[in-house]
Amino acid sequence: MGASRDERLATNEAFFRTINERILSVVDRFGSDGHVYSFICECANPACMERVSLSIEEYEAVRADGTRFVIAPGHDVADIETVVDTEADHILVEKTGAAGEVATALDPRAA
Ligand SMILES: [Zn+2]
């Protein structure tokens, strides 16, 4: 069957994470003063252009775990991820099963 649907969805999310890492590398220069920045929703929908607002500290807390992603409320896909935290502007999800393995394998911080 090749790459399963779960793996494909997880790959999409990992792609958005890569973009957010680039955003972070730019804003990092301005220091982390609690200022809130716009990150891209890291959901499984490749066409999603939603933005989520997080401080550098909040974003770093998500990135500390390779299976966690930050997405807009309601963008979670129940069979590949579990909602672990709900904020007004965004939610945190944790990848499960095959999707979790893909997320970990593609973690840019795991090198
Ligand atoms: Zn989304």
XYZ file of N, CA and C and ligand atoms in Angstrom:
334
model
N 0.815 -1.211 0.000
C 0.000 0.000 0.000
C 0.855 1.270 0.000
N 2.142 1.155 0.339
C 2.997 2.341 0.399
C 2.666 3.198 1.590
N 2.918 4.467 1.456
C 2.681 5.389 2.562
C 1.203 5.418 2.910
N 0.899 5.207 4.163
C -0.491 5.225 4.591
C -0.995 6.661 4.649
N -2.295 6.780 4.751
C -2.901 8.106 4.869
C -2.352 8.827 6.104
N -2.218 8.094 7.199
C -1.708 8.698 8.421
C -0.328 9.294 8.209
N 0.515 8.523 7.497
C 1.874 9.000 7.255
C 1.878 10.236 6.367
N 0.986 10.236 5.382
C 0.904 11.378 4.477
C 0.470 12.635 5.243
N -0.537 12.481 6.086
C -1.021 13.618 6.883
C 0.077 14.131 7.809
N 0.800 13.206 8.403
C 1.864 13.602 9.329
C 2.973 14.332 8.579
N 3.221 13.932 7.345
C 4.248 14.594 6.548
C 3.848 16.030 6.247
N 2.573 16.257 5.964
C 2.083 17.620 5.746
C 2.342 18.488 6.967
N 2.040 17.953 8.123
C 2.206 18.723 9.343
C 3.685 19.010 9.605
N 4.516 18.030 9.314
C 5.952 18.226 9.514
C 6.479 19.319 8.584
N 5.874 19.442 7.401
C 6.278 20.481 6.457
C 5.984 21.868 7.029
N 4.799 22.044 7.595
C 4.446 23.335 8.192
C 5.361 23.649 9.371
N 5.737 22.597 10.096
C 6.631 22.799 11.234
C 7.969 23.374 10.749
N 8.439 22.866 9.592
C 9.695 23.359 9.026
C 9.597 24.849 8.722
N 8.463 25.287 8.182
C 8.266 26.704 7.885
C 8.282 27.515 9.180
N 7.612 27.011 10.199
C 7.571 27.732 11.470
C 8.958 27.826 12.108
N 9.760 26.820 11.892
C 11.122 26.876 12.425
C 11.895 28.015 11.759
N 11.598 28.252 10.483
C 12.265 29.360 9.784
C 11.761 30.702 10.323
N 10.459 30.793 10.570
C 9.906 32.021 11.155
C 10.603 32.293 12.478
N 10.734 31.246 13.269
C 11.360 31.391 14.575
C 12.801 31.863 14.448
N 13.529 31.316 13.487
C 14.938 31.693 13.348
C 15.079 33.167 12.977
N 14.075 33.744 12.344
C 14.095 35.166 12.011
C 13.730 36.001 13.238
N 12.626 35.659 13.901
C 12.166 36.484 15.029
C 13.075 36.341 16.246
N 13.799 35.240 16.318
C 14.679 34.983 17.443
C 15.679 36.116 17.672
N 16.080 36.734 16.590
C 17.058 37.815 16.670
C 16.552 39.001 17.472
N 15.229 39.152 17.533
C 14.669 40.291 18.245
C 14.516 40.004 19.734
N 14.919 38.811 20.128
C 14.846 38.460 21.531
C 13.468 37.982 21.925
N 13.394 37.188 22.985
C 12.082 36.700 23.399
C 11.639 37.511 24.601
N 10.753 38.459 24.340
C 10.303 39.393 25.361
C 8.825 39.181 25.662
N 8.330 37.976 25.375
C 6.916 37.712 25.609
C 6.034 38.178 24.471
N 6.642 38.799 23.448
C 5.889 39.245 22.286
C 5.277 38.041 21.570
N 4.072 38.231 21.029
C 3.374 37.138 20.350
C 3.580 37.239 18.840
N 3.967 36.129 18.233
C 4.213 36.100 16.796
C 3.210 35.197 16.092
N 3.053 35.432 14.779
C 2.166 34.620 13.963
C 2.904 33.414 13.406
N 2.415 32.234 13.746
C 2.955 31.013 13.163
C 1.876 30.406 12.275
N 2.296 29.499 11.407
C 1.347 28.851 10.508
C 0.733 27.646 11.208
N -0.565 27.492 11.029
C -1.260 26.310 11.556
C -0.572 25.059 11.016
N -0.239 24.134 11.914
C 0.498 22.928 11.512
C -0.425 21.726 11.321
N -1.645 21.979 10.877
C -2.587 20.869 10.714
C -2.293 20.061 9.452
N -3.039 18.983 9.264
C -2.778 18.027 8.184
C -3.254 18.500 6.813
N -3.986 19.591 6.775
C -4.513 20.085 5.503
C -3.461 20.940 4.784
N -2.936 20.450 3.651
C -1.856 21.180 2.966
C -2.296 22.546 2.447
N -3.593 22.794 2.310
C -4.089 24.067 1.796
C -4.403 25.054 2.910
N -4.237 24.635 4.155
C -4.596 25.496 5.280
C -3.640 26.678 5.379
N -4.211 27.880 5.494
C -3.397 29.093 5.589
C -3.669 29.815 6.911
N -4.292 29.112 7.810
C -4.643 29.688 9.102
C -3.384 30.103 9.875
N -3.496 31.173 10.684
C -2.372 31.588 11.519
C -2.733 31.369 12.974
N -1.729 31.054 13.756
C -1.913 30.937 15.193
C -0.904 31.853 15.861
N -1.250 32.395 17.017
C -0.382 33.346 17.704
C 0.221 32.730 18.960
N 1.540 32.743 19.003
C 2.239 32.199 20.167
C 3.442 33.075 20.488
N 3.786 33.128 21.755
C 5.050 33.768 22.129
C 6.152 32.761 21.817
N 7.388 33.243 21.788
C 8.525 32.352 21.543
C 8.555 31.238 22.603
N 8.263 31.609 23.842
C 8.290 30.629 24.920
C 7.271 29.523 24.690
N 6.048 29.916 24.263
C 5.012 28.918 24.003
C 5.410 28.009 22.843
N 5.958 28.628 21.791
C 6.354 27.852 20.630
C 7.471 26.864 20.984
N 8.439 27.333 21.760
C 9.539 26.465 22.177
C 9.030 25.280 23.000
N 8.013 25.525 23.807
C 7.459 24.461 24.634
C 6.842 23.371 23.761
N 6.226 23.767 22.644
C 5.654 22.794 21.712
C 6.779 21.993 21.058
N 7.799 22.701 20.606
C 8.909 22.069 19.875
C 9.772 21.146 20.725
N 9.650 21.284 22.032
C 10.443 20.447 22.924
C 10.074 18.973 22.769
N 8.891 18.713 22.240
C 8.441 17.339 22.009
C 8.203 17.144 20.511
N 8.935 16.208 19.905
C 8.870 15.994 18.459
C 7.526 15.532 17.927
N 6.638 15.072 18.801
C 5.332 14.599 18.329
C 4.238 15.659 18.504
N 4.610 16.837 19.029
C 3.601 17.872 19.277
C 3.568 18.937 18.199
N 2.346 19.370 17.886
C 2.151 20.382 16.861
C 1.140 21.403 17.360
N 1.262 22.630 16.853
C 0.316 23.677 17.225
C -0.583 23.952 16.023
N -1.888 23.900 16.241
C -2.834 24.092 15.143
C -4.007 24.965 15.590
N -4.779 25.444 14.609
C -5.956 26.257 14.912
C -7.047 25.357 15.510
N -7.888 25.930 16.373
C -8.961 25.133 16.987
C -9.830 24.471 15.914
N -10.133 23.186 16.108
C -10.994 22.465 15.177
C -10.267 21.842 14.000
N -8.954 22.068 13.900
C -8.188 21.520 12.775
C -7.571 20.158 13.076
N -7.839 19.616 14.238
C -7.256 18.318 14.580
C -7.966 17.179 13.850
N -7.203 16.131 13.561
C -7.733 14.926 12.925
C -7.684 13.818 13.972
N -8.852 13.457 14.476
C -8.936 12.606 15.660
C -8.188 11.279 15.560
N -8.112 10.672 14.374
C -7.484 9.349 14.323
C -5.961 9.364 14.202
N -5.347 10.541 14.063
C -3.878 10.559 14.033
C -3.281 11.371 15.169
N -4.120 12.096 15.929
C -3.574 12.940 16.983
C -4.556 13.138 18.124
N -4.007 13.480 19.282
C -4.809 13.717 20.471
C -4.598 15.159 20.916
N -5.678 15.854 21.246
C -5.559 17.219 21.740
C -5.037 17.171 23.175
N -3.913 17.860 23.420
C -3.323 17.833 24.763
C -3.470 19.166 25.491
N -3.777 20.244 24.759
C -3.960 21.540 25.408
C -4.832 22.419 24.518
N -5.713 23.187 25.140
C -6.597 24.068 24.383
C -6.458 25.498 24.872
N -6.064 26.393 23.973
C -5.970 27.811 24.288
C -7.038 28.536 23.480
N -7.223 29.834 23.738
C -8.241 30.595 23.016
C -7.954 30.642 21.523
N -6.686 30.793 21.191
C -6.286 31.020 19.805
C -5.844 29.753 19.074
N -5.396 28.763 19.814
C -4.822 27.570 19.189
C -4.928 26.365 20.112
N -4.704 25.195 19.550
C -4.672 23.989 20.382
C -3.368 23.239 20.123
N -2.977 22.432 21.076
C -1.785 21.598 20.914
C -2.236 20.163 20.730
N -1.643 19.498 19.745
C -1.967 18.093 19.526
C -0.703 17.255 19.616
N -0.898 16.000 19.966
C 0.206 15.064 20.023
C -0.105 13.934 19.058
N 0.827 13.649 18.159
C 0.645 12.597 17.166
C 0.669 11.230 17.816
N -0.173 10.345 17.311
C -0.209 8.988 17.844
C 0.073 7.986 16.727
N 0.445 6.776 17.086
C 0.637 5.690 16.119
C 1.650 6.013 15.045
N 1.349 5.615 13.800
C 2.264 5.804 12.675
C 2.563 7.281 12.461
N 1.557 8.132 12.677
C 1.746 9.574 12.501
C 2.777 10.106 13.485
N 2.773 9.550 14.689
C 3.748 9.957 15.698
C 5.158 9.568 15.284
N 5.280 8.402 14.683
C 6.594 7.935 14.236
C 7.137 8.821 13.120
N 6.261 9.198 12.183
C 6.681 10.079 11.092
C 7.095 11.437 11.649
N 6.288 11.952 12.572
C 6.572 13.258 13.170
C 7.926 13.259 13.858
N 8.229 12.193 14.535
C 9.509 12.083 15.237
C 10.658 11.959 14.241
N 10.450 11.159 13.195
C 11.487 10.936 12.193
C 11.842 12.230 11.458
N 10.845 13.106 11.276
C 11.063 14.339 10.533
C 11.353 15.533 11.435
N 11.527 15.295 12.720
C 11.755 16.378 13.662
C 13.060 17.113 13.327
N 12.968 18.408 12.957
C 14.180 19.144 12.606
C 15.128 19.346 13.782
N 14.629 19.150 14.982
C 15.469 19.360 16.173
C 16.120 18.076 16.655
N 15.799 16.968 16.002
C 16.262 15.675 16.495
C 17.656 15.307 16.024
N 18.212 16.110 15.119
C 19.496 15.779 14.501
C 20.612 15.558 15.510
Zn -5.070 24.260 9.833
